[in-house]
Short mmCIF file of C-alpha atoms and ligand atoms in Angstrom, two decimals:
data_model
loop_
_atom_site.label_atom_id
_atom_site.label_comp_id
_atom_site.label_asym_id
_atom_site.label_seq_id
_atom_site.Cartn_x
_atom_site.Cartn_y
_atom_site.Cartn_z
CA MET A 12 -3.27 22.29 -5.47
CA LEU A 13 0.37 21.92 -6.26
CA ASP A 14 1.42 21.71 -9.84
CA PHE A 15 3.51 18.59 -10.38
CA LYS A 16 5.07 19.64 -13.67
CA PHE A 17 8.85 19.54 -13.61
CA LYS A 18 10.32 23.03 -13.33
CA SER A 19 13.05 23.42 -15.92
CA SER A 20 16.48 23.52 -14.45
CA THR A 21 19.90 24.61 -15.55
CA LYS A 22 21.71 22.07 -13.38
CA LYS A 23 23.57 19.28 -15.14
CA ILE A 24 24.27 15.97 -13.43
CA ASN A 25 26.02 13.15 -15.26
CA GLU A 26 25.61 10.36 -12.77
CA GLY A 27 24.71 9.50 -9.22
CA ASN A 28 22.77 7.13 -7.04
CA VAL A 29 20.18 7.28 -4.31
CA THR A 30 18.59 4.77 -1.93
CA TRP A 31 15.16 4.79 -0.30
CA SER A 32 13.43 2.30 1.93
CA SER A 33 9.65 2.35 1.71
CA PRO A 34 6.99 0.36 3.55
CA SER A 35 3.98 -1.66 2.57
CA ASN A 36 0.60 -0.66 4.00
CA ILE A 37 -2.62 -2.40 4.97
CA ALA A 38 -5.92 -0.75 4.09
CA LEU A 39 -8.69 -0.43 6.69
CA VAL A 40 -11.17 1.08 4.21
CA LYS A 41 -10.31 -0.61 0.94
CA TYR A 42 -9.49 0.82 -2.47
CA TRP A 43 -11.24 -1.48 -4.92
CA GLY A 44 -12.27 0.05 -8.22
CA LYS A 45 -10.60 2.82 -10.19
CA LYS A 46 -11.23 5.16 -13.10
CA GLU A 47 -8.80 6.13 -15.82
CA HIS A 48 -5.40 7.48 -14.79
CA GLN A 49 -5.37 5.62 -11.49
CA ILE A 50 -8.16 7.70 -9.96
CA PRO A 51 -9.81 5.72 -7.16
CA GLU A 52 -13.58 5.21 -7.11
CA ASN A 53 -13.64 5.79 -3.35
CA PRO A 54 -11.44 7.06 -0.54
CA SER A 55 -9.29 4.56 1.36
CA ILE A 56 -7.21 4.69 4.52
CA SER A 57 -4.34 2.47 5.63
CA PHE A 58 -1.96 1.70 8.44
CA THR A 59 1.62 2.05 7.31
CA LEU A 60 3.62 -1.07 8.19
CA ASN A 61 6.94 -0.91 9.94
CA ASN A 62 8.69 -4.13 8.97
CA CYS A 63 7.47 -5.01 5.48
CA LYS A 64 9.68 -2.80 3.35
CA THR A 65 11.34 -2.51 -0.02
CA THR A 66 14.77 -0.93 -0.29
CA THR A 67 15.68 0.40 -3.71
CA THR A 68 18.94 1.88 -4.96
CA LEU A 69 18.60 3.83 -8.17
CA SER A 70 21.84 4.51 -10.04
CA TYR A 71 21.69 6.83 -13.01
CA SER A 72 24.14 7.77 -15.74
CA LYS A 73 23.64 10.16 -18.62
CA LYS A 74 23.21 8.57 -22.05
CA GLU A 75 23.59 9.96 -25.57
CA ASN A 76 20.42 8.75 -27.15
CA THR A 77 17.18 10.00 -25.63
CA ASN A 78 14.79 7.99 -27.86
CA ASN A 79 13.92 5.29 -25.35
CA PHE A 80 13.77 4.53 -21.67
CA SER A 81 16.78 2.51 -20.66
CA PHE A 82 16.93 0.59 -17.40
CA ASP A 83 17.82 -2.74 -15.78
CA VAL A 84 16.11 -4.17 -12.73
CA PHE A 85 17.64 -6.46 -10.11
CA LEU A 86 15.91 -8.20 -7.20
CA ASP A 87 18.37 -9.38 -4.55
CA GLY A 88 21.13 -9.08 -7.14
CA ASP A 89 19.38 -11.13 -9.84
CA LYS A 90 18.39 -9.46 -13.08
CA LYS A 91 14.60 -9.45 -13.44
CA GLU A 92 13.40 -9.17 -17.04
CA ASP A 93 9.84 -9.92 -15.94
CA PHE A 94 9.71 -6.75 -13.79
CA LYS A 95 10.47 -4.55 -16.78
CA PRO A 96 7.04 -4.17 -18.44
CA LYS A 97 5.46 -2.81 -15.24
CA ILE A 98 8.28 -0.28 -14.84
CA GLU A 99 8.15 0.67 -18.53
CA THR A 100 4.41 1.39 -18.10
CA PHE A 101 5.19 3.38 -14.97
CA PHE A 102 7.82 5.45 -16.80
CA LYS A 103 5.37 6.16 -19.64
CA ARG A 104 2.74 7.36 -17.19
CA ILE A 105 5.07 9.67 -15.27
CA GLU A 106 7.22 10.92 -18.11
CA ALA A 107 5.20 14.15 -18.44
CA TYR A 108 6.14 15.00 -14.84
CA LEU A 109 9.78 13.84 -14.99
CA PRO A 110 11.11 14.77 -18.43
CA PHE A 111 14.66 13.68 -17.50
CA LEU A 112 13.63 9.99 -17.60
CA ARG A 113 14.93 9.53 -21.15
CA ASP A 114 18.22 11.29 -20.42
CA TYR A 115 19.64 8.57 -18.19
CA HIS A 116 20.29 4.86 -18.07
CA PHE A 117 18.95 3.56 -14.75
CA LYS A 118 20.03 0.61 -12.68
CA ILE A 119 17.26 -0.31 -10.23
CA GLU A 120 18.47 -2.59 -7.43
CA THR A 121 15.74 -3.68 -5.10
CA SER A 122 15.23 -6.02 -2.16
CA ASN A 123 12.32 -6.75 0.16
CA THR A 124 12.38 -7.49 3.89
CA PHE A 125 9.64 -10.05 3.25
CA PRO A 126 10.04 -13.07 0.98
CA HIS A 127 8.98 -12.42 -2.61
CA SER A 128 6.91 -15.59 -2.53
CA SER A 129 5.10 -14.73 0.71
CA GLY A 130 2.01 -13.51 -1.11
CA ILE A 131 2.57 -10.04 0.35
CA ALA A 132 2.14 -7.55 -2.44
CA SER A 133 5.37 -5.67 -3.04
CA SER A 134 3.82 -3.16 -5.44
CA ALA A 135 3.02 -0.58 -2.73
CA SER A 136 6.49 -0.64 -1.17
CA GLY A 137 8.28 -1.17 -4.50
CA MET A 138 6.56 1.58 -6.48
CA SER A 139 6.78 4.07 -3.61
CA ALA A 140 10.51 3.39 -3.14
CA LEU A 141 11.12 3.93 -6.87
CA ALA A 142 9.01 7.09 -6.93
CA LEU A 143 11.01 8.48 -3.99
CA CYS A 144 14.32 7.69 -5.71
CA LEU A 145 13.12 9.53 -8.83
CA MET A 146 12.07 12.49 -6.70
CA SER A 147 15.59 12.61 -5.26
CA ILE A 148 16.89 13.04 -8.80
CA GLU A 149 14.36 15.82 -9.44
CA LYS A 150 15.52 17.44 -6.22
CA ALA A 151 19.17 17.20 -7.26
CA LEU A 152 18.36 18.80 -10.62
CA SER A 153 16.14 21.55 -9.25
CA GLU A 154 16.89 24.78 -7.51
CA ASP A 155 14.73 24.32 -4.49
CA ILE A 156 12.02 21.87 -3.57
CA SER A 157 10.07 21.95 -0.33
CA GLU A 158 9.62 18.81 1.73
CA ALA A 159 5.85 19.07 1.28
CA TYR A 160 6.21 19.21 -2.51
CA PHE A 161 8.72 16.34 -2.46
CA ASN A 162 6.41 14.02 -0.51
CA GLN A 163 3.25 15.00 -2.32
CA LYS A 164 4.76 14.55 -5.75
CA ALA A 165 6.37 11.24 -4.65
CA SER A 166 2.91 10.04 -3.63
CA PHE A 167 1.39 11.37 -6.86
CA LEU A 168 3.98 9.48 -8.93
CA ALA A 169 3.74 6.31 -6.80
CA ARG A 170 -0.03 6.28 -7.43
CA LEU A 171 0.64 6.09 -11.15
CA GLY A 172 2.78 2.99 -10.50
CA SER A 173 0.28 1.30 -8.21
CA GLY A 174 -2.67 2.97 -6.51
CA SER A 175 -2.03 1.74 -2.98
CA ALA A 176 1.65 2.79 -3.27
CA CYS A 177 0.61 6.44 -2.83
CA ARG A 178 -0.28 5.55 0.77
CA SER A 179 3.31 4.44 1.54
CA ILE A 180 5.23 7.71 1.55
CA GLU A 181 4.64 9.58 4.76
CA GLY A 182 2.67 9.06 7.97
CA ASP A 183 1.35 6.19 10.08
CA LEU A 184 -2.25 6.53 8.93
CA VAL A 185 -2.68 7.65 5.34
CA VAL A 186 -5.80 8.69 3.42
CA TRP A 187 -6.07 8.58 -0.35
CA GLY A 188 -9.16 9.78 -2.19
CA THR A 189 -11.35 12.79 -1.71
CA HIS A 190 -13.59 12.68 1.35
CA LYS A 191 -15.79 15.59 2.39
CA GLU A 192 -14.77 15.46 6.06
CA ILE A 193 -11.04 15.19 5.44
CA ASN A 194 -9.53 18.50 4.51
CA GLY A 195 -6.78 18.25 1.92
CA SER A 196 -7.73 14.71 0.88
CA SER A 197 -7.18 14.10 -2.82
CA ASP A 198 -7.69 11.48 -5.50
CA LEU A 199 -4.22 12.33 -6.78
CA PHE A 200 -2.03 11.52 -3.76
CA GLY A 201 -2.12 10.23 -0.21
CA ILE A 202 -2.03 12.54 2.80
CA LYS A 203 -1.22 11.99 6.46
CA TYR A 204 -4.50 11.48 8.29
CA PRO A 205 -5.11 15.00 9.64
CA HIS A 206 -7.53 14.43 12.57
CA ASP A 207 -7.05 13.27 16.17
CA VAL A 208 -6.00 9.70 16.78
CA HIS A 209 -6.65 8.14 20.20
CA GLU A 210 -3.82 6.50 22.15
CA ASN A 211 -5.49 3.11 21.68
CA PHE A 212 -4.13 3.09 18.14
CA LYS A 213 -0.56 3.85 19.09
CA ASN A 214 1.82 1.11 17.95
CA TYR A 215 -1.13 -0.94 16.70
CA GLN A 216 0.02 -4.48 15.94
CA ASP A 217 -0.37 -6.46 12.72
CA THR A 218 0.63 -10.11 12.57
CA ILE A 219 0.39 -11.33 9.00
CA LEU A 220 -0.54 -15.00 8.76
CA LEU A 221 0.74 -16.46 5.52
CA VAL A 222 -2.00 -18.92 4.66
CA ASP A 223 -1.15 -19.24 1.02
CA LYS A 224 2.31 -18.16 -0.03
CA GLY A 225 3.19 -17.41 -3.59
CA GLU A 226 0.12 -18.71 -5.34
CA LYS A 227 -1.12 -16.29 -7.94
CA GLN A 228 -3.76 -13.92 -6.65
CA VAL A 229 -6.08 -12.06 -8.99
CA SER A 230 -3.84 -9.37 -10.46
CA SER A 231 -4.75 -5.89 -9.34
CA THR A 232 -5.60 -4.83 -12.90
CA VAL A 233 -8.05 -7.69 -13.30
CA GLY A 234 -9.32 -7.09 -9.77
CA HIS A 235 -10.14 -3.41 -10.16
CA ASP A 236 -11.69 -4.11 -13.57
CA LEU A 237 -14.21 -6.36 -11.84
CA MET A 238 -15.84 -3.24 -10.43
CA TYR A 239 -16.80 -1.99 -13.91
CA ASN A 240 -20.48 -2.81 -14.40
CA HIS A 241 -20.51 -4.59 -11.07
CA PRO A 242 -24.13 -4.76 -9.84
CA PHE A 243 -23.24 -3.43 -6.39
CA ALA A 244 -20.46 -1.00 -7.33
CA GLU A 245 -22.20 2.32 -6.73
CA ARG A 246 -23.51 1.28 -3.33
CA ARG A 247 -20.10 -0.06 -2.38
CA PHE A 248 -18.37 3.23 -3.24
CA GLU A 249 -20.90 5.13 -1.09
CA GLN A 250 -20.36 2.68 1.75
CA ALA A 251 -16.62 3.38 1.69
CA HIS A 252 -17.39 7.10 2.20
CA GLU A 253 -19.71 6.23 5.09
CA ASN A 254 -17.15 3.92 6.70
CA MET A 255 -14.52 6.62 6.44
CA SER A 256 -16.84 9.06 8.24
CA LYS A 257 -17.41 6.50 10.99
CA LEU A 258 -13.66 5.91 11.33
CA ILE A 259 -13.04 9.62 11.89
CA SER A 260 -15.02 9.53 15.14
CA ILE A 261 -13.65 6.10 16.07
CA PHE A 262 -10.08 7.34 15.76
CA LYS A 263 -11.00 10.27 17.96
CA THR A 264 -12.79 8.37 20.74
CA GLY A 265 -10.71 5.19 20.60
CA ASP A 266 -13.82 3.00 20.38
CA LEU A 267 -12.18 -0.32 19.50
CA ASN A 268 -15.45 -2.27 19.27
CA ALA A 269 -16.67 0.10 16.58
CA PHE A 270 -13.24 -0.06 14.89
CA ILE A 271 -13.45 -3.85 14.69
CA LYS A 272 -16.87 -3.71 13.01
CA ILE A 273 -15.71 -1.36 10.26
CA VAL A 274 -12.41 -3.11 9.60
CA GLU A 275 -13.80 -6.64 9.41
CA SER A 276 -16.79 -5.52 7.37
CA GLU A 277 -14.47 -3.77 4.89
CA ALA A 278 -12.36 -6.92 4.50
CA LEU A 279 -15.38 -9.15 3.93
CA THR A 280 -16.96 -6.58 1.58
CA LEU A 281 -13.79 -6.58 -0.56
CA HIS A 282 -14.08 -10.35 -0.89
CA ALA A 283 -17.85 -10.14 -1.37
CA MET A 284 -17.24 -7.81 -4.32
CA MET A 285 -14.97 -10.43 -5.86
CA MET A 286 -17.46 -13.21 -5.25
CA THR A 287 -20.28 -11.22 -6.87
CA SER A 288 -18.41 -9.95 -9.93
CA MET A 289 -18.31 -11.47 -13.40
CA PRO A 290 -16.05 -13.38 -13.60
CA TYR A 291 -16.22 -14.28 -9.89
CA PHE A 292 -13.44 -15.37 -7.58
CA ILE A 293 -13.05 -16.85 -4.14
CA LEU A 294 -9.64 -15.80 -2.85
CA MET A 295 -10.11 -17.02 0.71
CA LYS A 296 -8.92 -20.54 1.46
CA PRO A 297 -10.38 -22.96 4.00
CA ASN A 298 -7.63 -21.92 6.43
CA THR A 299 -8.57 -18.24 6.03
CA LEU A 300 -12.03 -19.12 7.34
CA GLU A 301 -10.62 -21.32 10.12
CA ILE A 302 -8.54 -18.36 11.30
CA ILE A 303 -11.45 -15.91 11.13
CA ASN A 304 -13.64 -18.24 13.20
CA LYS A 305 -10.88 -18.76 15.77
CA ILE A 306 -10.43 -14.99 16.08
CA TRP A 307 -14.16 -14.53 16.67
CA ALA A 308 -14.23 -17.30 19.28
CA TYR A 309 -11.20 -15.85 21.07
CA ARG A 310 -12.80 -12.41 21.11
CA ASN A 311 -16.01 -13.82 22.62
CA GLU A 312 -14.14 -15.71 25.29
CA THR A 313 -11.61 -13.09 26.32
CA ASN A 314 -13.02 -9.66 25.53
CA SER A 315 -9.92 -9.05 23.43
CA LYS A 316 -10.01 -6.30 20.78
CA ILE A 317 -8.33 -8.52 18.21
CA CYS A 318 -9.71 -8.35 14.66
CA PHE A 319 -8.71 -9.27 11.12
CA THR A 320 -8.43 -7.70 7.73
CA LEU A 321 -7.66 -9.20 4.32
CA ASP A 322 -5.93 -8.18 1.11
CA ALA A 323 -6.96 -9.50 -2.27
CA GLY A 324 -5.72 -12.94 -1.24
CA ALA A 325 -5.93 -15.67 1.39
CA ASN A 326 -3.50 -14.24 3.95
CA VAL A 327 -4.93 -12.80 7.16
CA HIS A 328 -3.74 -9.61 8.85
CA VAL A 329 -4.44 -9.95 12.58
CA LEU A 330 -4.80 -6.47 14.11
CA TYR A 331 -4.69 -5.75 17.86
CA PRO A 332 -3.72 -3.02 20.34
CA GLU A 333 -0.20 -2.94 21.70
CA ASN A 334 -1.29 -3.73 25.27
CA GLU A 335 -2.57 -7.13 24.11
CA LYS A 336 0.66 -8.07 22.38
CA GLU A 337 1.75 -10.86 24.72
CA ASN A 338 -1.64 -12.53 25.06
CA VAL A 339 -2.50 -12.34 21.39
CA MET A 340 0.91 -13.67 20.31
CA GLU A 341 0.40 -16.62 22.62
CA PHE A 342 -3.03 -17.22 21.08
CA ILE A 343 -1.60 -16.92 17.57
CA LYS A 344 1.19 -19.38 18.31
CA ASP A 345 -1.10 -21.84 20.08
CA GLU A 346 -4.07 -21.74 17.75
CA LEU A 347 -3.49 -19.95 14.46
CA ILE A 348 -0.01 -20.83 13.26
CA VAL A 349 -1.17 -24.34 12.33
CA TYR A 350 -3.21 -22.79 9.51
CA CYS A 351 -0.20 -21.01 7.97
CA GLN A 352 1.89 -22.50 5.20
CA ASN A 353 5.09 -23.80 6.81
CA GLU A 354 3.93 -22.04 10.00
CA HIS A 355 5.05 -18.79 8.42
CA TYR A 356 3.94 -15.44 9.79
CA ILE A 357 5.33 -11.87 9.93
CA SER A 358 5.12 -9.70 13.05
CA ASP A 359 4.57 -6.09 12.20
CA GLN A 360 3.17 -2.91 13.65
CA ILE A 361 2.16 0.52 12.52
CA GLY A 362 5.14 2.53 11.21
CA PHE A 363 5.84 6.04 9.99
CA GLY A 364 6.64 5.85 6.31
CA ALA A 365 9.60 5.86 4.00
CA ASN A 366 13.14 6.98 4.72
CA GLN A 367 16.16 7.79 2.65
CA ILE A 368 19.21 5.66 3.31
CA GLN A 369 22.72 7.08 3.08
CA LEU A 370 25.03 4.34 1.85
C1 DP6 B 24 -7.09 -4.95 -2.15
O1 DP6 B 24 -2.84 -0.75 -5.42
O2 DP6 B 24 -2.43 -3.16 -6.01
O3 DP6 B 24 -4.96 -4.08 -1.58
O4 DP6 B 24 -3.62 0.49 -8.57
O5 DP6 B 24 -3.94 -1.57 -9.91
O6 DP6 B 24 -1.77 -1.22 -8.70
P1 DP6 B 24 -3.27 -0.97 -8.72
O7 DP6 B 24 -3.90 -1.74 -7.48
P2 DP6 B 24 -3.36 -2.00 -6.02
O8 DP6 B 24 -4.74 -2.42 -5.29
C2 DP6 B 24 -4.77 -2.70 -3.93
C3 DP6 B 24 -6.08 -3.20 -3.54
C4 DP6 B 24 -6.20 -3.71 -2.12
C5 DP6 B 24 -6.89 -2.69 -1.22
C6 DP6 B 24 -6.08 -1.50 -0.79
O9 DP6 B 24 -4.85 -1.60 -0.61
O10 DP6 B 24 -6.71 -0.46 -0.56
#
């Protein structure tokens, strides 16, 4: 295991800036339930998205007083006071690993490729982009840092900002959480899925249907807390391990029928956990169910390998292989778009992770 403590450096840098663009991800096996220090209760795996991204420029300048954290946050050029508490908490959690945080004033300028009010969570892309920017400062201050260390520590830090963010650093399929059949898997950071992946999953498509834009979902903190003392929690965590094992052979053989079963079951289980917790929530909307039923009917009629997954909200991620792109898009436009708010949807596909942008 790598040690993520900051190695003391003699380099002095007064100011600078760095920009990273980092993607969102969609979980196939869901992370739902965590222990202290952002340790997940079960392993999860996600597709990295290609089009839903956050770009963050971090400018830093040395300050005299090192008593407090000092930073300003801007979204699309507008100062965002309401983003500050989450970042302050993030800084507190990662300070032990980045002791230079109090030495600088930071300007965090961020923008998303997806509308802020779309109901798409920006915490995964946002926290991973910020973690990567901070790692670039560590790299500038340090003698030498390997790429493996850079990415692993970026994921480790991103996890402390938002759990799912640790799956947004590197790779198209990313595993987070220890699993006995996945060598190198860790509760502390995400890793690139290390086993064979069949061609069927190449350029896998994800069309996100925005059923319910902007309305407040259950916050992730409240959501994960629902798994404390949940009557089905222990069995659920075991099931995630089992589903991960099944996915390993599915990714190898390319068995899309088996893939569909796991992915849809995971999505419905996530919502079932919310419906059976105390307090309980129903985050699906009538149109979520309309879409699910239409997808099932289409699959029965056409033998398509289309399926759906859900986040902790009403929006539907429609997943399908690249070779069905034309047909499925036609189906979506003809039959599903009517269930989206303002007919709004986002076309995406599996991507490869974050990248640094030279301005
Ligand atoms: C339903 O990563 O947003 O999207 O660690 O509290 O920030 P925090 O939670 P977060 O939870 C995401 C939950 C999920 C499933 C998943 O992405 O695995």
